[in-house]
XYZ file of C-alpha atoms in Angstrom:
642
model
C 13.931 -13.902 16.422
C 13.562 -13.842 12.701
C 13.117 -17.512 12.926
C 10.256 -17.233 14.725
C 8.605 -14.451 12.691
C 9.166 -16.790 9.523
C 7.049 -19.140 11.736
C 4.810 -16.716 12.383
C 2.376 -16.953 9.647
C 2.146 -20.619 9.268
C 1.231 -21.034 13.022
C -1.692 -18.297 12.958
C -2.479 -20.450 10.014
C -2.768 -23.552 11.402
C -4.455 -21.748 14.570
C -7.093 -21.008 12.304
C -7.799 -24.360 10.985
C -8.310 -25.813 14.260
C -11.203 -23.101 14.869
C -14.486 -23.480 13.681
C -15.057 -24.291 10.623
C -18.189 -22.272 9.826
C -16.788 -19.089 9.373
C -13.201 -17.278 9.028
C -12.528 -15.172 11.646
C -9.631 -12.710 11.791
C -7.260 -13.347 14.193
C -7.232 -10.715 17.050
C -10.941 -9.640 15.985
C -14.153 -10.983 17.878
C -17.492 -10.503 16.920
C -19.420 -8.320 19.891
C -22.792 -9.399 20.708
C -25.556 -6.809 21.822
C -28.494 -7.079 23.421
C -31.730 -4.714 23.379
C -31.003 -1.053 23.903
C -27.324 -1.736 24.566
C -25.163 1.480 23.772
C -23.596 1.278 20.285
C -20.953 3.474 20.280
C -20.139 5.781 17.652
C -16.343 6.826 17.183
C -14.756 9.416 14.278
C -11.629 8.187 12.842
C -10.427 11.467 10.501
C -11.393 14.003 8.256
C -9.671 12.761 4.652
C -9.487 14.864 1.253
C -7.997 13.407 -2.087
C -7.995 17.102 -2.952
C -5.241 18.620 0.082
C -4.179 14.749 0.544
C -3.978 16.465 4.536
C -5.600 14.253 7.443
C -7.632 16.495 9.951
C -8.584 15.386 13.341
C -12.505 14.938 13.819
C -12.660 18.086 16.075
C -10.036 20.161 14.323
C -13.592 21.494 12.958
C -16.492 23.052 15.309
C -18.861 19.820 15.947
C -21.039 18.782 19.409
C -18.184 17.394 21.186
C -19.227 15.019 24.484
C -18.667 15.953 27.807
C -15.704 14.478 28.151
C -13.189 13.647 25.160
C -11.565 10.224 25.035
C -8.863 9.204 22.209
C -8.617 5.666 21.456
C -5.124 4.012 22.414
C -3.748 3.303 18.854
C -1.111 0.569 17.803
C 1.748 2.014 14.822
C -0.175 1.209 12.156
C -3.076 3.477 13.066
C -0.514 6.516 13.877
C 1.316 5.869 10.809
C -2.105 5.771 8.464
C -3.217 9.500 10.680
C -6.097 7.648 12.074
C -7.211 9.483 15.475
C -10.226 7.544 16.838
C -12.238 9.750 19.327
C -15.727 9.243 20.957
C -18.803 11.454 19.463
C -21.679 12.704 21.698
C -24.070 10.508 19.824
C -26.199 8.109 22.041
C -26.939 4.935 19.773
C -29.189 2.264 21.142
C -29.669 -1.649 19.869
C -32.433 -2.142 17.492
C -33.883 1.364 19.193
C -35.165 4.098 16.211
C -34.726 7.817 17.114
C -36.608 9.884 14.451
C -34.384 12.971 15.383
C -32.339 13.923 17.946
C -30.563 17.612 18.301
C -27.305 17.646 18.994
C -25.389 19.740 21.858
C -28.594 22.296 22.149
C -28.520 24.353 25.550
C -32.141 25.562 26.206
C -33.027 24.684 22.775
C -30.645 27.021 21.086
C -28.890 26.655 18.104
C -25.202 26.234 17.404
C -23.222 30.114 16.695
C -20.463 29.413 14.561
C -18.059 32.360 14.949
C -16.936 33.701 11.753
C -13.504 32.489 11.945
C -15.069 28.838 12.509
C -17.244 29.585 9.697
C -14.668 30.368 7.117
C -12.517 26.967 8.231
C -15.768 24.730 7.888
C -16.102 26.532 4.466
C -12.472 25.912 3.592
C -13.194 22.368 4.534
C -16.462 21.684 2.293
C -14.472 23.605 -1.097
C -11.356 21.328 -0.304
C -14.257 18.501 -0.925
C -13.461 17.049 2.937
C -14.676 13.431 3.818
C -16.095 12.347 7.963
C -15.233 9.120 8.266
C -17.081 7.437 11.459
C -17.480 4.213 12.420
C -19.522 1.715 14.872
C -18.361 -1.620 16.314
C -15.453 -0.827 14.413
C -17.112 -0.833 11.097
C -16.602 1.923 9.005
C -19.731 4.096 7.804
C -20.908 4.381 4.071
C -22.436 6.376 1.657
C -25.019 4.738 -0.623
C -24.649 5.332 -3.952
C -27.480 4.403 -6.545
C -26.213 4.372 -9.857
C -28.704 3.546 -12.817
C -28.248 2.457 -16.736
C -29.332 4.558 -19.316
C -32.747 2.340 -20.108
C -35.855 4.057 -20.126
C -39.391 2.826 -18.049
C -39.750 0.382 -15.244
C -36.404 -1.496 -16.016
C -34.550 1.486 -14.261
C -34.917 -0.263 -11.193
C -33.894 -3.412 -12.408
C -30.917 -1.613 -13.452
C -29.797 -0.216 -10.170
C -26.163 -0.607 -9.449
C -25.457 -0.324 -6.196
C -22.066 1.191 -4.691
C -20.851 2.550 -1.605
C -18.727 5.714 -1.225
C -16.278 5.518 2.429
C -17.188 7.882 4.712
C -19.617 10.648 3.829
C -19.560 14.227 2.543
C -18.703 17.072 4.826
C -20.875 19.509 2.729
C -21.646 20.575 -1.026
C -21.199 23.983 -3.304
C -23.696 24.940 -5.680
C -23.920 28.154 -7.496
C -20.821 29.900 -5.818
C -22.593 29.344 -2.091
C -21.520 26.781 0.152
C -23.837 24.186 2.457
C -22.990 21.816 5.909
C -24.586 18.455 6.188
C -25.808 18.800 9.235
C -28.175 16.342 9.825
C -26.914 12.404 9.525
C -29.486 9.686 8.840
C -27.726 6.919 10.436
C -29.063 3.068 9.185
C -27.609 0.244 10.822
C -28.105 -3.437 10.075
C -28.154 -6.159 12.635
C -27.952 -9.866 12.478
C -29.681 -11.936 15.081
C -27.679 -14.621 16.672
C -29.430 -18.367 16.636
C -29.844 -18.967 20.532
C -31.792 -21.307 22.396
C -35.831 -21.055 23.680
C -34.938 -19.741 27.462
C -31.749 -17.287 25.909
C -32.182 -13.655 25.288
C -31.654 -12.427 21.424
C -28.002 -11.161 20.895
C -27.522 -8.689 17.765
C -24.241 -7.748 15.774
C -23.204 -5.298 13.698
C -23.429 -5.504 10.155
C -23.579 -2.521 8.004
C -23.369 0.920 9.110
C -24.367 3.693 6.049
C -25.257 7.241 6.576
C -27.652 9.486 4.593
C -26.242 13.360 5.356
C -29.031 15.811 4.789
C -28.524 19.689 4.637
C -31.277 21.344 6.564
C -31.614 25.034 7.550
C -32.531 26.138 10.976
C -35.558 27.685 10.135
C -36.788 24.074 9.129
C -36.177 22.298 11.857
C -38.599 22.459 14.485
C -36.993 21.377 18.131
C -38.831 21.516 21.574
C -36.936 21.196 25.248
C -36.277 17.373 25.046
C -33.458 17.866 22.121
C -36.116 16.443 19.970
C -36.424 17.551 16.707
C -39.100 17.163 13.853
C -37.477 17.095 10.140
C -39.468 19.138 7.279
C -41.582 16.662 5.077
C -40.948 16.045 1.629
C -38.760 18.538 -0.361
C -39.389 21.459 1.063
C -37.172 22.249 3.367
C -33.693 24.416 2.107
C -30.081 23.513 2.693
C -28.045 25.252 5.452
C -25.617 27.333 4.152
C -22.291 28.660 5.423
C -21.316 32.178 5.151
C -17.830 32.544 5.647
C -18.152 36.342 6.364
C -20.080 35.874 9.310
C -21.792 33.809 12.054
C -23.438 30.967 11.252
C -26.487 29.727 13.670
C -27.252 26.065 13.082
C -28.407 22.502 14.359
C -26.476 19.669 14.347
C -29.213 16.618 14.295
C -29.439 12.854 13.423
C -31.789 10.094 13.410
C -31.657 6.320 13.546
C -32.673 3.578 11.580
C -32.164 -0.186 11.867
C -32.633 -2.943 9.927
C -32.432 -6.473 10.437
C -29.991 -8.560 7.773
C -29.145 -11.842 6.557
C -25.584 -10.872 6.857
C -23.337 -12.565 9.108
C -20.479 -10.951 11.190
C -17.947 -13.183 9.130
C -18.764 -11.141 6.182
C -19.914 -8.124 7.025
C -16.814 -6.133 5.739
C -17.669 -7.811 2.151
C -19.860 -4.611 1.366
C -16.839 -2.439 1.394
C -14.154 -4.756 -0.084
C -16.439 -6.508 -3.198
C -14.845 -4.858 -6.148
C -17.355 -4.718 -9.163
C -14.540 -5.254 -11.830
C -13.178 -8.529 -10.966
C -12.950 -8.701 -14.274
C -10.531 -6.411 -14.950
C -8.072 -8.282 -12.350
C -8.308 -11.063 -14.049
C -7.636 -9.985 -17.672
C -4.802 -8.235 -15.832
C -3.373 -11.779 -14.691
C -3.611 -13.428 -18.168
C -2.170 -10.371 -19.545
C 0.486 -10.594 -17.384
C 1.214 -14.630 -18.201
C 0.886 -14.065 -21.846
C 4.112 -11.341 -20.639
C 6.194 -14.034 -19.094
C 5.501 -16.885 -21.281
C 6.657 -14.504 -24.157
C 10.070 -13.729 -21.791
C 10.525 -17.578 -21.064
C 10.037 -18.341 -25.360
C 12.657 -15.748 -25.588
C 14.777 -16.948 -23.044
C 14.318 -20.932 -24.351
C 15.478 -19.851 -27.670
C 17.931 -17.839 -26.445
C 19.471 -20.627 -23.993
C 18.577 -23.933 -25.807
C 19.580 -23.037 -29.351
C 22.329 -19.838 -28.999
C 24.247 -21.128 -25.707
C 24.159 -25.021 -26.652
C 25.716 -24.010 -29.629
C 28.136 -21.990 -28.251
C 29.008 -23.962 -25.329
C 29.418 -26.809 -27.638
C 31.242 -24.838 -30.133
C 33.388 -23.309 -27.309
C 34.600 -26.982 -26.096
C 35.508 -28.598 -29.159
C 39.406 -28.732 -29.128
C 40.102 -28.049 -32.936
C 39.236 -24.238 -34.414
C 38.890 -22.995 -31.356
C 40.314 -20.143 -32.061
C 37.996 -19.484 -34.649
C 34.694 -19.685 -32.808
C 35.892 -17.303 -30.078
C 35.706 -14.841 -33.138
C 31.950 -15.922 -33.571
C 30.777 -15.453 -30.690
C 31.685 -12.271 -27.576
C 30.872 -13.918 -24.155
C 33.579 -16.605 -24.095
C 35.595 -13.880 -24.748
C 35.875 -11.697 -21.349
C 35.536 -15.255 -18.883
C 38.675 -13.332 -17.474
C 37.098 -10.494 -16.356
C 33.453 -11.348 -15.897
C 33.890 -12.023 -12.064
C 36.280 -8.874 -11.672
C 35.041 -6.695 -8.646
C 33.072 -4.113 -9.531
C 33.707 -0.153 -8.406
C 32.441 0.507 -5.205
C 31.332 -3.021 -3.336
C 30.385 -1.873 -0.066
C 27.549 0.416 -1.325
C 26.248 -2.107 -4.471
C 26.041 -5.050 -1.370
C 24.278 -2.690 1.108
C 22.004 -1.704 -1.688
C 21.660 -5.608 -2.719
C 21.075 -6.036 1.659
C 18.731 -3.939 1.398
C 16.972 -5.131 -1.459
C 16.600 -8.812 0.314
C 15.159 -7.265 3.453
C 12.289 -5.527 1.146
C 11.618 -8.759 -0.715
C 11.748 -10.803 2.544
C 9.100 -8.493 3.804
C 6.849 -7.653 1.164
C 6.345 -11.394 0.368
C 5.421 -12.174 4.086
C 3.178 -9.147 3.873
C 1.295 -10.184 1.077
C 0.939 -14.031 1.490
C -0.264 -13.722 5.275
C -2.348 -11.058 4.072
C -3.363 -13.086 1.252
C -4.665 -15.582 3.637
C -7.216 -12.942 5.782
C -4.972 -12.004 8.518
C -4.029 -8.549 7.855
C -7.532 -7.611 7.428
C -8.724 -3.813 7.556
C -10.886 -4.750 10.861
C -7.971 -4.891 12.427
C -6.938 -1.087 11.996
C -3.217 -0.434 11.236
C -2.367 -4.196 10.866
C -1.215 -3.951 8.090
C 1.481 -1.076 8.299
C 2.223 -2.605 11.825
C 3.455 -6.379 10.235
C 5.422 -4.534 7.708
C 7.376 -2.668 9.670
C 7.903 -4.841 12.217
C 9.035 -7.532 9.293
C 11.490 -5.145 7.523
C 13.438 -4.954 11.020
C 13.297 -8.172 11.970
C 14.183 -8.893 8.375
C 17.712 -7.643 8.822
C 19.185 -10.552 9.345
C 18.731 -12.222 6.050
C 19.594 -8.462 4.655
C 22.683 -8.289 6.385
C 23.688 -12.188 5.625
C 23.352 -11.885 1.775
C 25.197 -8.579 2.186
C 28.402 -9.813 4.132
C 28.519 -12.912 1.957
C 28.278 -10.835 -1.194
C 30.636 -8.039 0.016
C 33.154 -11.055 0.611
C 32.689 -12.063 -2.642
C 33.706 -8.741 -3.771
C 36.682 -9.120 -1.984
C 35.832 -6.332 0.134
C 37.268 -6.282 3.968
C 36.172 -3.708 6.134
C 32.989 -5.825 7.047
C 32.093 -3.867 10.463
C 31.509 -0.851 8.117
C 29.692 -2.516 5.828
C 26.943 -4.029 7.917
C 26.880 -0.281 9.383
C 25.759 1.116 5.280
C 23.619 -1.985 5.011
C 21.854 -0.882 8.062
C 21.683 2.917 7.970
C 21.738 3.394 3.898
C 18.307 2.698 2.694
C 16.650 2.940 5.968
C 18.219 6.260 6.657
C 17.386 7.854 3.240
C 13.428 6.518 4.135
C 13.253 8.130 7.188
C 15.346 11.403 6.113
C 12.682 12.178 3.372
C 9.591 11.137 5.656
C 11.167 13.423 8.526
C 11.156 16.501 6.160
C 8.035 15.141 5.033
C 6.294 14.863 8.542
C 7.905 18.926 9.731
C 5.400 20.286 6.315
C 2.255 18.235 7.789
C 3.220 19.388 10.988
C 3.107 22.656 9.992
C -0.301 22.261 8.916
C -1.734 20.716 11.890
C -2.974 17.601 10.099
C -3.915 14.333 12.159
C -1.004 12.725 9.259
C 1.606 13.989 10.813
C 3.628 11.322 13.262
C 4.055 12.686 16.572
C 7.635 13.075 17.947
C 7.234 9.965 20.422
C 6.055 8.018 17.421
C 9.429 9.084 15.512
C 11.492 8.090 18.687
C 9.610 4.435 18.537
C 10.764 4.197 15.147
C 14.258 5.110 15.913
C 14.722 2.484 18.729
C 13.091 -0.188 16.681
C 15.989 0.929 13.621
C 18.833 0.778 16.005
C 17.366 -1.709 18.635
C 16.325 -4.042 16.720
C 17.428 -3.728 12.479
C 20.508 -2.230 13.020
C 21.645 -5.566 15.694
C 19.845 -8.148 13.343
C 21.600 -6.673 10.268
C 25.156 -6.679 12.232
C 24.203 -10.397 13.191
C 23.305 -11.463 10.154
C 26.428 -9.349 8.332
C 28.747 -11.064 10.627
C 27.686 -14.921 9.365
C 27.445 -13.858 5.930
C 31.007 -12.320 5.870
C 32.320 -15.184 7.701
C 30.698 -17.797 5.323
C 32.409 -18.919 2.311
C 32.017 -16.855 -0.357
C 30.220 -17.451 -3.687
C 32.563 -19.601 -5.837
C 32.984 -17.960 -9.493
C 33.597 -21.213 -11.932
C 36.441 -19.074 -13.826
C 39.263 -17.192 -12.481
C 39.957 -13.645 -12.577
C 42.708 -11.637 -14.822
C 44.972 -9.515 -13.733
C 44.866 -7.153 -16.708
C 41.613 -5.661 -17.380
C 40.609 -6.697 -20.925
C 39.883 -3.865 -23.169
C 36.022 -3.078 -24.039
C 35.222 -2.241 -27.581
C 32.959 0.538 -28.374
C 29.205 -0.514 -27.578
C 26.590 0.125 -30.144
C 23.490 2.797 -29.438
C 21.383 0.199 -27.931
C 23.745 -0.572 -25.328
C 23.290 2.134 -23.369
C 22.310 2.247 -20.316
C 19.449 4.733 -20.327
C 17.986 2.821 -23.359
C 18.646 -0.905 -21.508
C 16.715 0.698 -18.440
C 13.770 1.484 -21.187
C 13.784 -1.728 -22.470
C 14.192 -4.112 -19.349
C 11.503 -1.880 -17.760
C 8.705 -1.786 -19.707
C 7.871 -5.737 -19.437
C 7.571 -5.901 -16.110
C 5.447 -2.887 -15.345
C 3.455 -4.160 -17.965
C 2.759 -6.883 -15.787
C 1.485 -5.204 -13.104
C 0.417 -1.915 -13.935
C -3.288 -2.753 -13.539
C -2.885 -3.817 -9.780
C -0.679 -0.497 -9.438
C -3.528 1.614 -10.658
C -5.810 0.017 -7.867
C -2.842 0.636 -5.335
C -3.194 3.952 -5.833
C -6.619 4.502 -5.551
C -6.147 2.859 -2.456
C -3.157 5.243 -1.188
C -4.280 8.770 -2.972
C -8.292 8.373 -3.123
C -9.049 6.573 0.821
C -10.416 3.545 -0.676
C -10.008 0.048 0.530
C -7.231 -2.691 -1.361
C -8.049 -6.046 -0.054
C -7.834 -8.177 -3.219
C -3.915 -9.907 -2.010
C -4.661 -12.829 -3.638
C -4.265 -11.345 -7.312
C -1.742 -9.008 -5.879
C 0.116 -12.245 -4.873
C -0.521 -13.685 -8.157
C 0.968 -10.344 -9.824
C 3.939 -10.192 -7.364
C 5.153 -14.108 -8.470
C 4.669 -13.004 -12.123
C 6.869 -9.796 -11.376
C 9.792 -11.834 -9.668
C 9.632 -14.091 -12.932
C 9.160 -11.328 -15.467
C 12.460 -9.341 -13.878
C 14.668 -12.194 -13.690
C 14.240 -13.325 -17.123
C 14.349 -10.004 -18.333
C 17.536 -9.015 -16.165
C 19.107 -12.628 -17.363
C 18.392 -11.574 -21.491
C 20.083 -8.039 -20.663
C 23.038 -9.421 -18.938
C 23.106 -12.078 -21.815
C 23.104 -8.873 -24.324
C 25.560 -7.503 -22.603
C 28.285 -10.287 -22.441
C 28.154 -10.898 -26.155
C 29.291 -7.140 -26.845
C 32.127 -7.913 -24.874
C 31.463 -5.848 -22.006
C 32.056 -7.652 -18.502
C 30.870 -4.343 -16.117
C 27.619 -5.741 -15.484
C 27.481 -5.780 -12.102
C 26.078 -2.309 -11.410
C 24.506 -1.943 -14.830
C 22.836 -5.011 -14.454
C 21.467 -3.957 -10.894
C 20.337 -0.826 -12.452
C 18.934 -1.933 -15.425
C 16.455 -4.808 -13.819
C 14.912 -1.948 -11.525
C 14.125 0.024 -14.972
C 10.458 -0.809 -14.529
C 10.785 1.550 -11.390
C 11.373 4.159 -13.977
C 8.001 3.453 -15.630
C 5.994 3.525 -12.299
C 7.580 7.404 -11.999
C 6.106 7.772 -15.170
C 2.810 6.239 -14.341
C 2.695 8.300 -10.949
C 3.293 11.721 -12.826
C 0.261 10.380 -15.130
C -1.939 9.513 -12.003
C -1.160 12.909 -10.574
C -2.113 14.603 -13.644
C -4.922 13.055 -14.578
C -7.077 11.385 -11.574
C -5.580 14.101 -8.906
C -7.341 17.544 -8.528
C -4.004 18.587 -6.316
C -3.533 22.299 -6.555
C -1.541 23.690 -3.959
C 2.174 23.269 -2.879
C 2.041 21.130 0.620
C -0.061 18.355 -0.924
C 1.721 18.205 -4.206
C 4.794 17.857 -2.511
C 3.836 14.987 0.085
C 2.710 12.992 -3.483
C 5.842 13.272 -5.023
C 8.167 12.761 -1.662
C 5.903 9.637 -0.723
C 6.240 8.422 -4.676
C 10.092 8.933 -4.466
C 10.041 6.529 -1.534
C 7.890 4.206 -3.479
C 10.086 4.191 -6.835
C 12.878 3.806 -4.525
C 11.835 0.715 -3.183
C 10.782 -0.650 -5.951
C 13.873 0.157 -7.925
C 15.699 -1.392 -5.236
C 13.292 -4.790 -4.968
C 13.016 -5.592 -9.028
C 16.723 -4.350 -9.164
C 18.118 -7.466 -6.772
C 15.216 -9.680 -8.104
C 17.058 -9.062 -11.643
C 20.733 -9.247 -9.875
C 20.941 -12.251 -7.554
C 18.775 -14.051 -11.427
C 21.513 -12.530 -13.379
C 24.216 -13.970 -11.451
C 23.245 -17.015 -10.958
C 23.004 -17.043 -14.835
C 26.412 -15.928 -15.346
C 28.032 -18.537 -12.794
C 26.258 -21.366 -14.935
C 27.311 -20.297 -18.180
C 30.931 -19.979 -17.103
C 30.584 -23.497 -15.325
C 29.621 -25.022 -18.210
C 32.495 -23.489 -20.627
C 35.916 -25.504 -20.565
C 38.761 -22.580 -19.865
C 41.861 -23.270 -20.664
């Protein structure tokens, strides 16, 4: 099975070369073609705040709901991400205007908010709450027009245009709070080519929304649940008292416009970044980072180990330049076993299975197949890829844990499967019973957590048995030098040595690295904005795999030449120290780009974050182990023992 997922990616790929070669379509996504006054429906995904960092269901608050309400059938992805797509009650028409239309009015009467509805919608609009809708699938957006400082007519040359996701539930001004009750949808079309006797198809190509406060005393509205909007300026907001009822419309008009957009690239709007730039200086920062490492690491291995090697094979005063130099010195005990196997090989399992994953992830995402059209894709192929994944987890595991000389192999495939997976799911359980608590859309229902369950211990836990099983049974990794039975003393280790202070210094080169892609990843996580640019995260992740092992190879280097031969676990922890420096960076992004005030919210930041250091810690961490090792074997190899 994990054959065939490897397989996967390079099949859709070639799929999609054999289609047509005028535009890249997703895979799993087709264009929908309209014609005249064919319904376009409407749909509300969630109610999202950077502020509570709690997902609300569309009708958690009091709007027009239709006669009958229908959730969308979601895939894991979408449950995971708290998306809860429900119809709306408004009637959209193709290329058909409606200048204002009233929403759920009986006999032409406002909307009574009761108090207690008034005070949650209030809530809502302080805690700065976002509606996210969207039509055909396509999310809606806020215009924002942004202008330079210039003065005159070339203000409109100026203009910068950006769009905000979703749009604002409502606004505060002077201590009083307002609704946005009245939506200006606009909604660009693109007319398909067809021939003379064929009727005009349209597609969806941009959907933005202008929301409008209006009070009820502005709004003029006859028996048809038409409604007239107040010219000009004059007209005042609607405003929400939260100590009593509330009498409102809800109302919204339609607008279309015809574009030169095609479907193929109508989710460019929302996924054109307007500092490329800043991407790219992030890349060539990030090379001038390893090509320092690798000038450190040539000198390093062409003039200090050539030397030593070839001082440590001459036959005559060889007893002299094992005095010079420290890592000659402890060839006895360099390969010794370290203290606890089972749990540093499960870790190491573990550590595979990420790496397996997140590479697949990123290069088939990379290529345009995870994109956001297809809702939840993207959490969906991850998962799915860290169980399948297992196998190559538990392989790397057993053969290690041989190595180790460990035995008991049927327990060890059971850590490797239940360790790292188990802490995930303890902390997102404990997580998920908080957002329960406060009845956000976030929370993953109980038949969701089930799912999960049976795909761990249907489907990871067998694979990483499977895989263990092989591995164990495989020969195991042959060290060049034998093993003493005496441990060899270690001398006292200078300051630097440490282990804090190695975590410090391994770390801070490889965050460096990446740090600007990490800042966008959180924007993207924390603030409900859209990360689609794989390619330079791919770029970033091949410079982070180099960047760790060289750095984990100069530490382990370090470390050999002070004579100390416990490297295993230091070395493991020590190549993750750039996880250290993300913490950091996260306590930095709270503190500073975060407006997180209460308890619940603050708390779901730092348990998610833990998770996230975690696996990073544990990715970099065997990125700098299996690097180190490999170093150490060839060193040894190349050193004549007698």
């Amino acid at each position: 099975m994990a054959a065939a997922m490897d397989w996967l990616p390079w099949s859709l790929l070639l799929l999609s070369l054999m289609c047509d070669t005028g535009a890249f379509y997703v895979p799993g996504v087709a264009p929908i073609n309209f014609h005249q006054n064919d319904p376009v429906e409407i749909k509300a995904v969630k109610l999202t705040s950077s502020l509570t960092q709690r997902l609300m269901e569309y009708y958690s608050l009091p709007f027009c709901q239709p006669s009958k309400i229908t959730y969308k059938a979601e895939n894991l992805g979408e449950v995971l991400r708290g998306d809860r797509i429900v119809n709306t009650p408004f009637q959209v028409l193709m290329n058909s205007e409606k200048k204002c239309e009233v929403l759920c009015s009986q006999s032409n009467k406002p909307v009574t908010l009761t108090v207690e509805q008034s005070r949650l919608v209030a809530e809502r609009i302080s805690e700065d709450y976002y509606v996210h809708l969207i039509a055909d699938n396509l999310p809606v957006a806020t215009r924002l027009e942004l202008y330079s400082n210039r003065d005159g007519d070339d203000k409109k040359k100026e203009k910068d245009v950006q769009f905000e996701h979703g749009y604002r539930l409502g606004f505060t001004d002077v201590n009083k709070i307002y609704l946005h009750n009245h939506l200006s949808f606009i909604l660009y079309y693109h007319r398909e080519d067809l021939e003379e006797d064929q009727e005009h198809t349209y597609r969806v190509v941009r959907f933005e929304v202008i929301p409008q406060s209006i009070r009820l005393e502005d709004l003029k509205t006859d028996e048809k649940s038409s409604c007239t909007l107040p010219e000009g300026t004059n007209s005042s907001p609607q405003e929400i008292d939260p100590t009593k009822e509330n009498q409102l419309y809800f109302t919204y008009s339609v607008h279309w416009e015809e574009s030169d957009i095609k479907w193929a690239s109508r989710w460019d709007t929302y996924l054109t970044m307007s500092d490329v730039q800043i991407h790219w200086f992030s890349i060539i920062n990030s090379v001038v980072v390893v090509f320092f490492l690798s000038g450190i690491l040539s000198m390093i291995i062409i003039r200090t180990l050539r030397k030593d090697i070839a001082n440590y094979n001459k036959e005559d005063d060889i007893e002299d330049t094992m005095e010079e130099s420290g890592w000659k010195l402890v060839h006895g005990d360099v390969f010794r076993p370290p203290q606890y196997p089972m749990i540093l090989s499960s870790l190491l399992g573990s550590g595979i299975q990420l790496f397996c994953m997140i590479l697949i992830v990123i290069f088939v995402a990379m290529l345009g197949m995870l994109s956001p059209s297809s809702r939840g894709a993207l959490m969906t192929t991850a998962c799915f890829l860290f169980m399948f994944m297992g196998v190559f987890g538990g392989f790397s595991a057993g053969r290690l844990y041989r190595t180790l000389k460990g035995h008991r192999w049927k327990k060890g495939a059971f850590c490797t499967a239940t360790l790292y997976p188990g802490v995930v799911f303890g902390i997102c359980f404990i997580l998920n019973c908080f957002i329960w608590g406060k009845h956000s859309s976030g929370a993953v229902p109980f038949p969701t957590m089930v799912a999960l369950l049976c795909m761990w211990f249907g489907i990871s836990l067998p694979l990483v048995y499977l895989g263990y099983y092989f591995g164990f049974r495989k020969q195991p990794y042959d060290n060049p030098v034998r093993t003493n039975q005496i441990p060899r003393q270690i001398p006292e280790q200078r300051w630097y040595m440490n282990r804090f202070v190695g975590i410090l210094m391994a770390g801070i080169l490889p965050f460096g690295a990446m740090f600007i892609e990490l800042f966008f990843i959180f924007s993207a996580i924390w603030e409900n904005q859209f990360y689609y640019l794989f390619g330079f995260l791919f770029l970033v992740f091949i410079i982070l795999v180099v960047s760790c092992s060289q750095i984990s190879i100069v530490m382990v280097y370090f470390q050999l030449c002070a004579e100390d031969y416990r490297w295993w676990w230091r070395n493991f922890l020590v190549s993750g120290g750039s996880a250290f420096y993300v913490l950091v960076y996260a306590i930095f992004y709270f503190v500073n780009k975060l407006d997180i005030v209460e308890f619940i919210p603050s708390l779901l930041y730092f348990g998610y974050t833990a998770l996230m250091v975690l696996s990073f810690w544990l990715l970099t961490g065997t990125i700098g182990f299996y690097a180190a090792y490999m170093f150490v074997r060839k060193i040894y190899a190349a050193v004549k023992i007698d």
